[in-house]
Short mmCIF file of C-alpha atoms in Angstrom, two decimals:
data_model
loop_
_atom_site.label_atom_id
_atom_site.label_comp_id
_atom_site.label_asym_id
_atom_site.label_seq_id
_atom_site.Cartn_x
_atom_site.Cartn_y
_atom_site.Cartn_z
CA MET A 208 142.08 120.24 106.58
CA LYS A 209 143.82 120.91 109.34
CA LEU A 210 141.40 122.87 111.00
CA ARG A 211 138.67 119.76 110.10
CA ASN A 212 141.37 117.18 111.13
CA MET A 213 140.98 119.26 114.41
CA TYR A 214 137.32 119.53 114.87
CA ASP A 215 137.78 115.38 113.88
CA ASP A 216 139.54 115.21 117.17
CA TYR A 217 136.94 117.38 119.13
CA PHE A 218 134.82 115.38 117.93
CA LEU A 219 136.00 111.60 119.46
CA GLN A 220 136.52 113.68 123.19
CA ALA A 221 133.36 114.47 122.70
CA VAL A 222 131.95 111.43 121.95
CA LYS A 223 134.37 109.74 124.74
CA HIS A 224 132.62 112.64 126.95
CA PHE A 225 129.19 110.93 126.40
CA ASN A 226 129.42 107.44 126.30
CA SER A 227 130.81 108.32 130.06
CA ASP A 228 128.44 107.56 133.00
CA ASN A 229 129.79 111.07 133.90
CA LEU A 230 126.57 113.49 134.36
CA GLY A 231 128.70 116.41 134.28
CA GLN A 232 130.68 114.72 131.58
CA ARG A 233 127.86 114.06 129.74
CA THR A 234 126.77 116.94 129.12
CA LYS A 235 129.78 118.47 128.36
CA ALA A 236 129.62 116.18 125.42
CA PHE A 237 126.24 117.92 124.48
CA GLU A 238 128.15 121.47 124.37
CA MET A 239 131.03 119.91 121.93
CA PHE A 240 128.45 117.89 119.87
CA LYS A 241 126.67 121.30 119.38
CA GLU A 242 129.75 123.23 118.83
CA LEU A 243 130.63 121.14 116.32
CA GLU A 244 126.67 120.79 114.36
CA GLU A 245 128.15 124.98 114.60
CA VAL A 246 130.69 124.31 112.09
CA GLY A 247 129.29 121.98 110.51
CA HIS A 248 130.45 119.03 111.38
CA ILE A 249 127.90 116.07 110.37
CA GLY A 250 129.18 113.71 113.00
CA SER A 251 127.51 115.17 116.07
CA ILE A 252 123.66 115.05 114.37
CA LYS A 253 122.73 111.58 115.33
CA TYR A 254 124.88 111.73 119.00
CA LEU A 255 122.26 115.59 119.38
CA GLY A 256 119.48 113.52 118.84
CA LYS A 257 120.55 110.94 120.74
CA CYS A 258 120.84 112.87 123.15
CA TYR A 259 117.76 114.81 122.79
CA TYR A 260 115.98 111.42 123.06
CA ASP A 261 117.66 111.09 126.52
CA GLY A 262 117.91 114.03 128.27
CA CYS A 263 121.28 113.61 128.01
CA GLY A 264 123.01 116.90 128.89
CA CYS A 265 119.80 119.03 128.19
CA GLU A 266 116.46 118.53 128.34
CA LYS A 267 114.62 115.99 126.74
CA ASP A 268 112.92 117.53 123.93
CA LEU A 269 111.30 114.62 121.53
CA ASP A 270 110.82 117.03 119.30
CA LYS A 271 114.49 118.06 118.70
CA ALA A 272 114.79 114.68 118.53
CA ARG A 273 113.01 113.33 115.36
CA GLU A 274 114.49 116.52 113.85
CA TYR A 275 118.09 115.35 115.06
CA TYR A 276 117.09 111.66 113.68
CA LEU A 277 115.33 112.25 110.14
CA ILE A 278 118.37 114.69 109.00
CA SER A 279 120.76 111.98 109.88
CA ILE A 280 118.91 109.93 107.42
CA ALA A 281 119.44 112.27 104.87
CA PHE A 282 123.12 112.47 105.04
CA GLY A 283 123.43 108.90 105.36
CA TYR A 284 124.71 108.32 108.77
CA TYR A 285 120.97 106.93 109.89
CA ASN A 286 122.93 103.24 110.47
CA ALA A 287 125.90 105.12 112.89
CA ASP A 288 126.87 105.77 116.20
CA PRO A 289 124.93 105.56 118.24
CA GLY A 290 122.50 103.12 117.94
CA PRO A 291 119.85 101.76 117.43
CA THR A 292 119.33 103.35 114.12
CA SER A 293 117.64 106.59 113.25
CA TYR A 294 114.31 104.81 112.10
CA GLU A 295 114.32 102.48 114.22
CA MET A 296 114.55 105.97 116.76
CA LEU A 297 111.95 108.04 114.75
CA ARG A 298 109.38 104.83 115.54
CA SER A 299 109.95 104.74 119.06
CA ILE A 300 108.91 108.60 119.27
CA ASP A 301 106.12 108.39 116.85
CA ASP A 302 103.52 105.45 115.91
CA GLU A 303 102.41 105.24 113.04
CA ILE A 304 99.69 108.09 111.59
CA ILE A 305 97.30 106.14 108.71
CA GLY A 306 96.95 109.29 106.42
CA ALA A 307 99.85 110.60 107.33
CA PHE A 308 101.07 111.85 103.38
CA ASP A 309 97.05 112.66 102.98
CA ILE A 310 96.29 114.82 106.45
CA ALA A 311 100.61 116.44 105.91
CA GLU A 312 99.25 117.90 102.65
CA ASP A 313 95.87 119.27 103.73
CA PHE A 314 97.60 120.53 105.95
CA ARG A 315 100.04 122.28 103.48
CA LYS A 316 97.77 122.97 101.02
CA SER A 317 96.10 125.15 103.60
CA GLY A 318 97.65 128.21 103.65
CA GLU A 319 97.31 127.51 107.37
CA HIS A 320 100.87 128.65 108.87
CA SER A 321 99.72 128.72 112.96
CA GLU A 322 102.64 126.92 114.93
CA ASN A 323 100.43 123.54 115.41
CA CYS A 324 99.30 123.28 111.79
CA THR A 325 102.69 123.71 110.26
CA LYS A 326 103.99 120.87 113.12
CA SER A 327 101.74 118.28 112.08
CA ALA A 328 102.44 118.54 108.87
CA TYR A 329 105.96 118.23 109.50
CA ILE A 330 104.97 115.12 111.40
CA GLY A 331 102.92 114.01 108.83
CA TYR A 332 106.25 113.84 106.34
CA VAL A 333 108.47 112.53 108.66
CA ASN A 334 106.09 109.68 109.84
CA THR A 335 105.53 108.74 105.83
CA ILE A 336 109.24 108.84 105.51
CA VAL A 337 109.36 105.84 108.27
CA TYR A 338 106.17 104.25 107.39
CA GLY A 339 104.18 105.20 104.33
CA ARG A 340 104.74 105.35 100.46
CA GLU A 341 105.07 108.92 99.53
CA LYS A 342 108.51 109.30 101.03
CA GLY A 343 110.13 110.96 97.97
CA LEU A 344 107.30 113.74 97.55
CA SER A 345 107.94 113.96 102.05
CA TRP A 346 111.78 114.47 101.57
CA GLN A 347 110.51 117.57 99.33
CA ARG A 348 108.19 118.94 100.88
CA LEU A 349 110.22 118.42 104.34
CA GLY A 350 113.28 120.44 101.99
CA ASP A 351 110.92 123.28 101.45
CA MET A 352 109.87 123.96 105.28
CA TYR A 353 113.86 123.67 106.15
CA TYR A 354 114.25 126.11 103.39
CA ASP A 355 111.70 128.43 104.22
CA GLY A 356 112.79 128.03 108.39
CA THR A 357 108.91 126.35 108.26
CA TYR A 358 108.28 125.22 111.70
CA VAL A 359 111.47 124.19 112.16
CA GLU A 360 114.60 126.57 111.67
CA LYS A 361 115.63 128.04 108.38
CA LYS A 362 118.51 125.46 107.38
CA LYS A 363 119.19 125.58 103.90
CA GLY A 364 122.15 123.17 104.14
CA TRP A 365 119.71 120.53 105.21
CA ALA A 366 117.45 121.84 102.87
CA VAL A 367 119.75 120.59 100.71
CA TYR A 368 120.23 117.33 101.48
CA CYS A 369 116.36 116.67 102.07
CA TYR A 370 116.31 117.70 98.59
CA ARG A 371 119.30 115.75 97.10
CA LYS A 372 118.00 112.58 99.37
CA ALA A 373 113.86 112.77 97.51
CA TYR A 374 116.37 112.86 93.87
CA THR A 375 117.21 109.29 95.41
CA THR A 376 114.11 108.22 96.89
CA GLY A 377 111.68 108.94 93.82
CA GLY A 378 108.21 108.35 93.28
CA MET A 379 107.25 111.54 92.54
CA ASP A 380 104.96 112.25 88.97
CA ASP A 381 107.25 114.47 86.48
CA HIS A 382 105.92 117.98 87.68
CA GLU A 383 107.39 117.66 91.56
CA ASP A 384 110.74 115.93 89.75
CA GLY A 385 111.73 118.17 88.22
CA SER A 386 110.50 120.58 90.94
CA ASN A 387 113.16 119.35 92.82
CA SER A 388 115.66 119.00 90.26
CA CYS A 389 115.26 122.82 90.09
CA LYS A 390 115.53 123.36 93.56
CA LEU A 391 118.63 121.63 94.13
CA GLY A 392 119.91 122.87 90.35
CA THR A 393 119.22 126.74 91.95
CA CYS A 394 120.60 125.93 95.51
CA LEU A 395 123.77 124.39 93.68
CA PHE A 396 123.98 127.39 91.21
CA TYR A 397 123.95 130.09 93.71
CA GLY A 398 125.44 128.50 96.57
CA GLU A 399 122.82 128.47 98.69
CA GLY A 400 123.20 125.93 102.12
CA ILE A 401 126.13 123.96 99.94
CA ASP A 402 129.44 125.62 98.43
CA LYS A 403 128.65 126.12 94.52
CA ASN A 404 128.86 123.90 92.26
CA ILE A 405 128.27 125.07 88.16
CA VAL A 406 128.69 121.09 87.11
CA LEU A 407 125.95 119.62 89.14
CA ALA A 408 123.58 122.42 89.20
CA LYS A 409 124.19 122.22 85.26
CA TYR A 410 123.03 118.32 85.42
CA PHE A 411 119.95 118.49 88.44
CA LEU A 412 119.36 121.51 86.19
CA THR A 413 119.16 119.72 83.00
CA SER A 414 117.18 117.22 84.30
CA ALA A 415 113.95 119.71 85.88
CA TYR A 416 114.80 121.05 82.07
CA TYR A 417 113.01 117.51 80.79
CA SER A 418 110.80 117.04 83.57
CA PHE A 419 108.66 120.20 83.19
CA TRP A 420 105.26 119.40 80.79
CA TYR A 421 104.43 122.95 79.34
CA PRO A 422 107.88 125.28 80.48
CA GLU A 423 106.05 128.43 79.68
CA ASP A 424 103.56 127.98 81.98
CA ASP A 425 105.90 127.29 84.72
CA GLU A 426 107.58 129.60 86.67
CA GLN A 427 110.23 126.78 87.31
CA ALA A 428 110.31 125.66 83.92
CA ILE A 429 111.26 129.78 83.43
CA LEU A 430 113.90 129.93 86.18
CA THR A 431 115.26 126.31 84.77
CA GLU A 432 116.12 128.14 81.60
CA SER A 433 117.31 130.82 82.44
CA LEU A 434 119.50 129.36 85.27
CA LEU A 435 120.63 127.08 81.94
CA SER A 436 120.96 129.86 79.70
CA SER A 437 123.04 131.69 81.88
CA ILE A 438 125.06 128.11 82.36
CA GLY A 439 125.77 127.75 78.82
CA THR A 440 128.72 125.14 77.57
CA LEU A 441 130.89 124.26 80.27
CA THR A 442 134.60 125.46 79.50
CA GLU A 443 137.47 122.88 79.16
CA CYS A 444 138.28 123.42 83.15
CA TYR A 445 135.18 121.99 83.87
CA LEU A 446 136.47 118.98 81.09
CA ILE A 447 140.18 118.11 81.97
CA ASP A 448 141.18 114.87 83.72
CA GLY A 449 144.40 114.98 83.53
CA ASN A 450 145.30 115.12 80.95
CA SER A 451 141.90 113.72 78.53
CA LEU A 452 139.15 116.38 77.78
CA MET A 453 136.15 114.82 78.67
CA GLU A 454 133.01 115.20 77.05
CA GLU A 455 130.43 117.28 79.04
CA ASP A 456 128.22 114.59 79.68
CA ASN A 457 130.49 112.03 81.02
CA VAL A 458 131.67 114.93 83.47
CA LEU A 459 128.47 115.33 84.31
CA GLU A 460 126.77 111.96 84.87
CA ASP A 461 130.51 110.96 86.79
CA THR A 462 130.17 114.19 89.02
CA ALA A 463 125.97 114.00 89.73
CA SER A 464 126.60 109.96 90.59
CA GLU A 465 129.61 110.47 92.93
CA TRP A 466 127.75 113.49 95.24
CA LEU A 467 124.14 111.43 95.23
CA SER A 468 126.13 109.01 96.34
CA GLU A 469 128.24 110.76 98.90
CA ARG A 470 127.83 110.38 102.19
CA PRO A 471 129.85 114.18 103.67
CA LYS A 472 131.31 114.68 106.99
CA TYR A 473 130.75 118.10 106.55
CA ILE A 474 128.88 120.92 105.36
CA LYS A 475 129.21 124.47 104.52
CA ALA A 476 129.57 126.07 107.85
CA SER A 477 127.23 128.83 107.36
CA ALA A 478 124.72 126.64 105.60
CA LYS A 479 122.80 125.90 108.68
CA ARG A 480 120.95 128.99 108.53
CA THR A 481 121.23 131.70 105.60
#
């Protein structure tokens, strides 16, 4: 806790440097925000988007700006300082691409992994989130790209929150919804990109289990059933609230509801590249 308080103070210093008219101070701010990102401090994310957009303390790079503004939405910081909102900034980076989702899906299904193709898919999914309709599935696809390191740097911590955003956004068919819940539950079960949490893992894996139509023919459904079997019934240590013993279903629902609405201040520090 003391270490995080120190990082919070460091963040406030970085913001002060960022708001300076002095070029050297703003360069220092960029360096400090990058250091904060390395330790999982979420407050730095949108500031880094602004730095890359303006070329403040770094070379102007709209591709990196797009990434940071996108992920600030996944973390729930799209309306935080510095303004304007992340959605407005993404609109200023890219105009609407007609049929962006279908274009992105065609690139994904082609199996072509050249930088040009994967970048086009990435931009297509981001464009859909800003302008289009298939937002939930676009978030899941972007989560896959961060999980696997396709076009973008592998950042499983970012992948987890893309999957979370896909879950809360919805609009997917049952199988894609189950696939997303399976990915989220698996990350939580193994502690990939996020601290291991058996209660949350069981919640999302259970959601996935009831979404798959033909579980015997689906690898993710088989994985889901295996992990649920491994977890089994939650032990009392997960069910005790003060002096009360809660029902398992209530614990699952309450824990998931709290996490899904949470705007994190930190993510797992090692989650960036693992």
